[in-house]
Coordinates of C-alpha atoms and ligand atoms in Angstrom, one line a residue:
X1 CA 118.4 123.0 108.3
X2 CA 114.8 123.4 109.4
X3 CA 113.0 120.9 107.5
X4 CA 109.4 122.6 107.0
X5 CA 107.7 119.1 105.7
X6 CA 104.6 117.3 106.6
X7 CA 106.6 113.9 108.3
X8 CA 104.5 111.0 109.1
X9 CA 106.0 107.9 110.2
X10 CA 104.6 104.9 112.4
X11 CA 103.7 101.2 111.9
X12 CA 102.5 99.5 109.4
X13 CA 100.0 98.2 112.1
X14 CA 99.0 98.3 115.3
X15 CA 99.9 95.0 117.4
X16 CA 100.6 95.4 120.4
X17 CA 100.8 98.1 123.5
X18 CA 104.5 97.3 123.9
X19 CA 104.9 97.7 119.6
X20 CA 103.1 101.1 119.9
X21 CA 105.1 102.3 122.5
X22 CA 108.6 101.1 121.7
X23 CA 108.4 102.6 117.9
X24 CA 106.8 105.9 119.1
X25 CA 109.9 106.2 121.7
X26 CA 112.6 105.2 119.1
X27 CA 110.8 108.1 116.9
X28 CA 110.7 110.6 119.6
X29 CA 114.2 109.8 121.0
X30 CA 116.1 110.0 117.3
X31 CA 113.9 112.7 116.7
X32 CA 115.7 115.2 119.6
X33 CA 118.6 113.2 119.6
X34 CA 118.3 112.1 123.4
X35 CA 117.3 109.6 125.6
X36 CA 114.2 110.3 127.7
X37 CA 113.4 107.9 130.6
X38 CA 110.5 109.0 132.3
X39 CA 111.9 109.3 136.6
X40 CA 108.7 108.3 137.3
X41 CA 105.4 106.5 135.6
X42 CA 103.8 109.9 136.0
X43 CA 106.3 111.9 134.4
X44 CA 105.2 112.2 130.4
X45 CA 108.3 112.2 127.8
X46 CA 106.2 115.2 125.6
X47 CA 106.9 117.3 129.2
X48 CA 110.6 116.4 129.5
X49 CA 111.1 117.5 126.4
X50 CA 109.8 121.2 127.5
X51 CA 111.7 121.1 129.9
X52 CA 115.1 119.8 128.3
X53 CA 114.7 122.7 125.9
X54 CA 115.8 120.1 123.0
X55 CA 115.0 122.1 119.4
X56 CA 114.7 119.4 116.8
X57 CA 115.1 120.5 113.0
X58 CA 112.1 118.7 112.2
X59 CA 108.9 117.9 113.8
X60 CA 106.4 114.5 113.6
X61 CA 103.3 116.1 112.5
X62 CA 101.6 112.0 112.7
X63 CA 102.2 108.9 114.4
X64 CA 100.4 106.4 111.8
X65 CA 99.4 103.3 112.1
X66 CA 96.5 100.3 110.7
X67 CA 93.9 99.2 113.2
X68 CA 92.0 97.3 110.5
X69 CA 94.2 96.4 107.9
X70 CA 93.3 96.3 104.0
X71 CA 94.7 92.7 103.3
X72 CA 94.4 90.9 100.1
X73 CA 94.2 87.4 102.1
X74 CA 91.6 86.7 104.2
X75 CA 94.4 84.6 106.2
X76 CA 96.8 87.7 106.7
X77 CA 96.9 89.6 109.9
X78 CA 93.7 92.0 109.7
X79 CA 94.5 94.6 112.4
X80 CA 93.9 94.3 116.0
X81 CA 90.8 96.5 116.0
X82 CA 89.2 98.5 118.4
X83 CA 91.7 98.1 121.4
X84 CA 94.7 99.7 120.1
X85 CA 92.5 103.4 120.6
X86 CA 93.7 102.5 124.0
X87 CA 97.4 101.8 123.7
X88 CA 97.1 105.4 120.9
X89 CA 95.4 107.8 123.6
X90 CA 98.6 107.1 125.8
X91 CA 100.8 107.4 123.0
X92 CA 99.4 110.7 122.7
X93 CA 99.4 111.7 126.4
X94 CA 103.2 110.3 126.6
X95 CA 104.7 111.2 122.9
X96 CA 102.5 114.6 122.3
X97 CA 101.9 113.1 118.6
X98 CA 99.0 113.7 116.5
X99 CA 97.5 110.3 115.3
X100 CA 96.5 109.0 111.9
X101 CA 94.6 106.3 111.1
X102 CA 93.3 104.3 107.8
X103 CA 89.3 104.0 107.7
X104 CA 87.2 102.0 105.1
X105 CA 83.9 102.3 106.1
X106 CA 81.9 105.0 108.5
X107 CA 82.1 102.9 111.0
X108 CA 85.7 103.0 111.6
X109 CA 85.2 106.9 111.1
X110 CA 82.6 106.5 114.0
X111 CA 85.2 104.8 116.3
X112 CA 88.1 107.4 115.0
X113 CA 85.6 110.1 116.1
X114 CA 84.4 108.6 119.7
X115 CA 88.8 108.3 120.1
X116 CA 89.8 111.5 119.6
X117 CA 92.0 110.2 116.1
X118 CA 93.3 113.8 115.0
X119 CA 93.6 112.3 111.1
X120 CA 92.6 109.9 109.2
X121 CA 93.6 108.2 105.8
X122 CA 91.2 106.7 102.8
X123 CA 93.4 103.7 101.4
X124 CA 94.3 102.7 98.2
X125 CA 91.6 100.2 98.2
X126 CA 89.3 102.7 99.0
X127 CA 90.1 105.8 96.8
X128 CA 88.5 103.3 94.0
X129 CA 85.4 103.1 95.2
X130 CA 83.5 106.7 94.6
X131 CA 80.4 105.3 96.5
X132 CA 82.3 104.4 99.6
X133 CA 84.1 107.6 99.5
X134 CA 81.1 109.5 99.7
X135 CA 79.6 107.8 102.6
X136 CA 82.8 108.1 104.5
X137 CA 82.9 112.5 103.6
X138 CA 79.5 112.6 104.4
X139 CA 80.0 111.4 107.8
X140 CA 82.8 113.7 108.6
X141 CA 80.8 116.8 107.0
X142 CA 82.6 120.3 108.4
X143 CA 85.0 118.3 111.4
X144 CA 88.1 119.9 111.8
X145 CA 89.6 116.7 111.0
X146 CA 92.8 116.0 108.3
X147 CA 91.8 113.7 106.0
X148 CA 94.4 112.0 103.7
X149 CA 93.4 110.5 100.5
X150 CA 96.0 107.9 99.1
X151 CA 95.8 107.3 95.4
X152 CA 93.7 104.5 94.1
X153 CA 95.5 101.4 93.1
X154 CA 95.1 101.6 89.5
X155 CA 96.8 104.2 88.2
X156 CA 93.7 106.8 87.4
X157 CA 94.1 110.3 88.3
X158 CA 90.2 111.0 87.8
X159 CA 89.2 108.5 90.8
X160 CA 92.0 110.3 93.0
X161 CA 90.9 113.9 92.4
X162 CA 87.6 112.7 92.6
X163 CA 87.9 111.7 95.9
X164 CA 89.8 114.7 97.1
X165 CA 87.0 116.8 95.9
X166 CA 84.5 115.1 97.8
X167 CA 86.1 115.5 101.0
X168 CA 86.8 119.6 100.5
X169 CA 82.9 119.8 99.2
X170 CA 82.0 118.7 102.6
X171 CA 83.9 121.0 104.4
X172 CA 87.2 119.4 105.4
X173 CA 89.8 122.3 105.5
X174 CA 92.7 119.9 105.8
X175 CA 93.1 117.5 102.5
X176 CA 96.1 116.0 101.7
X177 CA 96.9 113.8 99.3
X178 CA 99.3 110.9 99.5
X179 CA 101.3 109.0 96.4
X180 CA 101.9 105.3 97.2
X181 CA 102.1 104.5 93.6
X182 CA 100.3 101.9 91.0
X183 CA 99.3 98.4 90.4
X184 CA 100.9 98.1 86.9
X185 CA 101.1 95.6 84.2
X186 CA 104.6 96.1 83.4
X187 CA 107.2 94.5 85.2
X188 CA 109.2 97.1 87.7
X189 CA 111.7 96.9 90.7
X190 CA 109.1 98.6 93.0
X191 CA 106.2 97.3 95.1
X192 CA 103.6 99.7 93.4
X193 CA 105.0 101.8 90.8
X194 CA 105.7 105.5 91.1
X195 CA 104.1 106.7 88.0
X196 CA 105.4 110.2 88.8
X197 CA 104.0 112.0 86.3
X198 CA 100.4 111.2 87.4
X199 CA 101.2 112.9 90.9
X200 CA 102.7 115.6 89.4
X201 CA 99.8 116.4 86.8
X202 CA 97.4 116.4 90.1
X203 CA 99.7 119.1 91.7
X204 CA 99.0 121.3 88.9
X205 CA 95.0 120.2 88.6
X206 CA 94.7 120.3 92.5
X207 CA 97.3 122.9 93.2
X208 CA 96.3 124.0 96.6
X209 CA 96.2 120.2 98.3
X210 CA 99.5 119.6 99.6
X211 CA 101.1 115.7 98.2
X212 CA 102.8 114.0 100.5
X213 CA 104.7 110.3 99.4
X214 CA 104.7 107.3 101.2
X215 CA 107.8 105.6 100.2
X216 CA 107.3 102.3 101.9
X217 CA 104.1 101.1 99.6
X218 CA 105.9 102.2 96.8
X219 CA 109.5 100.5 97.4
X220 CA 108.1 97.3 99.8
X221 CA 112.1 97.3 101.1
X222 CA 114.1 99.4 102.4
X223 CA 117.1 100.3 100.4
X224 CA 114.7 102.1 97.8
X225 CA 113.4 104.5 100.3
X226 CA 116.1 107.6 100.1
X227 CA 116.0 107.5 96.0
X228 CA 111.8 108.0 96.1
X229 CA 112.1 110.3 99.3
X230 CA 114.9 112.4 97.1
X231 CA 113.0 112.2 94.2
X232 CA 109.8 113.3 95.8
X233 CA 111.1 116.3 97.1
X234 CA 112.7 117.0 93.8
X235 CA 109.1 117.5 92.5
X236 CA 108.1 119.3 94.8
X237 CA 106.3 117.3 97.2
X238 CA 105.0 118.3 100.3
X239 CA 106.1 115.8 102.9
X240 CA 106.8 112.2 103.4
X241 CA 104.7 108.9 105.3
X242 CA 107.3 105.4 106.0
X243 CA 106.1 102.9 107.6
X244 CA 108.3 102.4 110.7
X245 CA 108.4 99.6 113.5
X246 CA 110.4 99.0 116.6
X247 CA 111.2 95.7 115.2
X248 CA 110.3 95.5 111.5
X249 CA 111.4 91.3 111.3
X250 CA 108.7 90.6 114.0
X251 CA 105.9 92.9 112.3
X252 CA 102.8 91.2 111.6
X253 CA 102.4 92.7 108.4
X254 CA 104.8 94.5 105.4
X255 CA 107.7 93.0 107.0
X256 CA 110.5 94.1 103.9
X257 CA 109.7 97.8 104.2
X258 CA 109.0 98.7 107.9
X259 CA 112.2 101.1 108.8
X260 CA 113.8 101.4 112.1
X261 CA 113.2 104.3 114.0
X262 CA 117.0 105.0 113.3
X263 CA 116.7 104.3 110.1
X264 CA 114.2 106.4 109.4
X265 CA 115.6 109.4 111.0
X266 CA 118.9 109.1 109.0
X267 CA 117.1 108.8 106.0
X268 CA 115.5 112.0 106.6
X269 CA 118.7 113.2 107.4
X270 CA 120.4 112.2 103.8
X271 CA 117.8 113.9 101.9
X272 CA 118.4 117.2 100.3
X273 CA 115.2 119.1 101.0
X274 CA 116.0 122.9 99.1
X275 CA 115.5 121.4 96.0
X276 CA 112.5 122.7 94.6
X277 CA 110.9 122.5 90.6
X278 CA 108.3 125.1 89.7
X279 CA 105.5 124.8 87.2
X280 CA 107.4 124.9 84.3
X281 CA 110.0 121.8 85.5
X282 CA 106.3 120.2 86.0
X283 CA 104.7 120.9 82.9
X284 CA 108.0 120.1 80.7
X285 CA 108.1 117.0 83.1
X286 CA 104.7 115.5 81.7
X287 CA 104.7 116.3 78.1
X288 CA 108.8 114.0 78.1
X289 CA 107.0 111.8 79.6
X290 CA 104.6 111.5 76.6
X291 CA 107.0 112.1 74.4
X292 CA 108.7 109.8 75.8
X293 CA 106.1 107.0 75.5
X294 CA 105.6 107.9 72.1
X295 CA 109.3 107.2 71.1
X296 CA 109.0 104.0 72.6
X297 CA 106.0 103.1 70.5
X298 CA 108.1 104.8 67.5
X299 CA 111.1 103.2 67.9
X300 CA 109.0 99.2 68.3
X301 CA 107.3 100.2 65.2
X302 CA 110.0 101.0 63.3
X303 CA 111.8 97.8 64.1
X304 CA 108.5 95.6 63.4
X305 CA 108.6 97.1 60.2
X306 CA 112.0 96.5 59.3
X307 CA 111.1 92.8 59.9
X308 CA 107.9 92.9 57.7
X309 CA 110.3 94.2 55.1
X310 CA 112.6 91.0 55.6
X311 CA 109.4 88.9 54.7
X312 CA 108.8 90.8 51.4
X313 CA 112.6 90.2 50.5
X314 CA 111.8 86.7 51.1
X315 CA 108.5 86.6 49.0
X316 CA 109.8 88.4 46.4
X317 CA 113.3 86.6 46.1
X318 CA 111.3 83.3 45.9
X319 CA 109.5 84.8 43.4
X320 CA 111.8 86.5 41.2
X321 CA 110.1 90.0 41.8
X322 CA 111.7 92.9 41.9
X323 CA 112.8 95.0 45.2
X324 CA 111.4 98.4 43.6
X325 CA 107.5 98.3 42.7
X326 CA 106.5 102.2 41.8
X327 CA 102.9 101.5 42.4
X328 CA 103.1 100.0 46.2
X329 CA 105.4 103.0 47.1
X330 CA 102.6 105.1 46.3
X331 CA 100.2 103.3 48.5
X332 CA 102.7 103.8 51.7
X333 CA 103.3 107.7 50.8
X334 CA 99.4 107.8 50.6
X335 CA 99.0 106.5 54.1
X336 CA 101.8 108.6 55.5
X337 CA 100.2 111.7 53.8
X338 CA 96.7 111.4 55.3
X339 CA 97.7 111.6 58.9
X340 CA 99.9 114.5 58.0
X341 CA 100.0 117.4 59.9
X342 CA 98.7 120.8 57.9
X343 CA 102.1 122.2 58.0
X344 CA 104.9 122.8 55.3
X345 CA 107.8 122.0 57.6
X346 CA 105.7 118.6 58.3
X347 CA 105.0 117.9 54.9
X348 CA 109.0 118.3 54.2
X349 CA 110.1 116.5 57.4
X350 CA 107.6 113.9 55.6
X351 CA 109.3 114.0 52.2
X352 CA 112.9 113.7 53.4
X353 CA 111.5 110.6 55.9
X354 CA 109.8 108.9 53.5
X355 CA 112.6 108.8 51.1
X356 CA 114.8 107.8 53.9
X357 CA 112.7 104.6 54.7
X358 CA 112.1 103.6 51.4
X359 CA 115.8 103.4 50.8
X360 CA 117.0 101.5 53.6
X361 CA 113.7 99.0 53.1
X362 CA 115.2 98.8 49.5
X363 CA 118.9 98.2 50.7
X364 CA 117.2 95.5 53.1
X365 CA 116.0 94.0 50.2
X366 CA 118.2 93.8 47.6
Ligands
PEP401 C1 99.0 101.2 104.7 O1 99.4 102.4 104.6 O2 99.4 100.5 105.6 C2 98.2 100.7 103.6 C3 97.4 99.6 103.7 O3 98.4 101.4 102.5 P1 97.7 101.3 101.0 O4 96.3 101.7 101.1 O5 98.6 102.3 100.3 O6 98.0 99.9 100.5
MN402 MN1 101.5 98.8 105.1

């Protein structure tokens, strides 16, 4: 099967010449399914492949990878900086691959520019920052340059569209947004939570920007991967970014989710891409998803109250009061009543619920 995606894959970071090269030719080779030693040092790999004839089902449209890294502690590894434009122009004189490359300020944009960078990526840490984003889409006004916009941290679909729309009002034909997922206060088995219903509201809003995930921010190990790959092209996504090293136990930063170049490959192989929702599966998807927040809320309410009713029992046991007061059941239907919906259905759904909970609160009590 011809797999028609946008497929970036590369490291998490640059680090070294030998890093660079070793994960781009683990890529390459598992991507035609052949090992290409060069006969010579002059000889490139992207021209044995012409010559081989090799048809791979799928094609790298990105080689990725950090030069200044984003890193929470000032300690951590922050990129190797300008030198690894070096060790990427031969990548992409060997490999043939397109690069992409995370800037935070114009003045990585400026370097990106002066090296030829074919794409480049606004990170999480950025998409927050409206002002930043600005600066950075002014200085790329009308380049023929992809620019990818991650999602912002915090799971706020404004700030993400927002910055999308800066980049096409300067001109930049190529937009494509990326899903890495959420810092979230709830506690959840993935690095940064998927919170798929906000991606998939922004495909409707933003319908002509392609989404693309990146299952390794959103995982941060690998066994995760294939579910959020499957599950991203079950919605519909565009394409996919993983972060993948030649050695992921050596890697100077996210260690736990850098794939092998083999790894990734049979990954991509396991998914089922033909699945495809349309608008409807999206639409439907994001009002259960309210719906299905709601029912949480319902359901803890319900319970709470159940408890409060214990306490009355108790009050009114120690008391010798009765269970049944007329008057205070009039004060509950009150409250129910004036956030009812103008509807006779509602108003007998109300009725028949009402009489329901008083009942079992009464049963609870007695
Ligand atoms: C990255 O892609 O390596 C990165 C730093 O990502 P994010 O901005 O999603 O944290
Ligand atoms: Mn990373």
């Amino acid at each position: 099967m011809n797999i028609s995606k946008i497929i970036i894959a590369g490291p998490c970071a640059a680090e070294s010449k030998e890093q660079l090269f070793e994960t781009a030719k683990g890529i390459f080779n598992t991507v035609y399914q052949n090992e290409y030693e060069p006969q010579n040092p002059n000889q490139k790999i992207s021209d044995l492949k012409k010559t081989t004839g090799v048809v791979s089902s799928w094609n790298l449209d990105f080689f990725r990878c950090g030069i200044w890294k984003p890193r929470t502690n000032p300690k951590d590894f922050q990129g190797v900086g300008n030198i690894a434009f070096k060790w990427l122009k031969e990548i992409k004189e060997q490999f043939g691959f397109k690069i992409c490359v995370e800037v935070a300020s114009v003045e990585h944009v400026k370097f990106c520019l002066e090296n030829n960078i074919d794409a480049i990526w606004i990170g999480a840490r950025t998409t927050v920052n409206p002002f930043l984003v600005q600066t950075i889409a002014d200085s790329v006004q009308n380049l023929p340059l992809t620019v990818l916009v991650k999602n912002p941290i915090n799971p706020d679909i404004n700030l993400w569209t927002g910055a999308i729309q800066r980049f096409k009002n300067v001109g930049i034909r190529n937009v494509i947004a990326i899903h890495r997922g959420f810092s979230v206060e709830h506690e959840n088995v993935y690095r940064y939570a998927p919170c798929w219903e906000i991606p998939i509201a922004m495909k409707l809003k933003l319908s002509n920007i392609p989404i693309i995930c990146d299952i390794s921010h959103i995982a941060g190990n690998v066994p995760l991967q294939q579910t959020i790959a499957q599950t991203a092209m079950n919605y519909g996504f565009e394409g996919l970014m993983a972060e993948v090293h030649n050695a992921p136990e050596t890697a100077l930063s996210d260690r736990q989710q850098q794939l092998l170049p083999s790894q990734f490959v049979h990954l991509l192989q396991s998914i089922n891409f033909a699945v495809q929702k349309n608008d409807a599966d999206h639409a439907l998807f994001i009002q259960r998803n309210l719906i299905k927040n709601i029912d949480i809320q319902i359901s803890k309410l319900l319970s709470k109250r159940m408890e409060v009713v214990d306490e009355i029992a108790t009050i009114k046991n120690k008391n010798a009061l009765p269970a049944l007061q007329p008057e205070q059941w009039k004060k509950v239907v009150t409250i129910y009543e004036k956030n009812a919906l103008e509807d006779e259905n509602y108003k007998q759904f109300l009725e028949d619920f009402l009489l329901l909970l008083h009942k079992s609160s009464l049963k609870r009590q007695r």
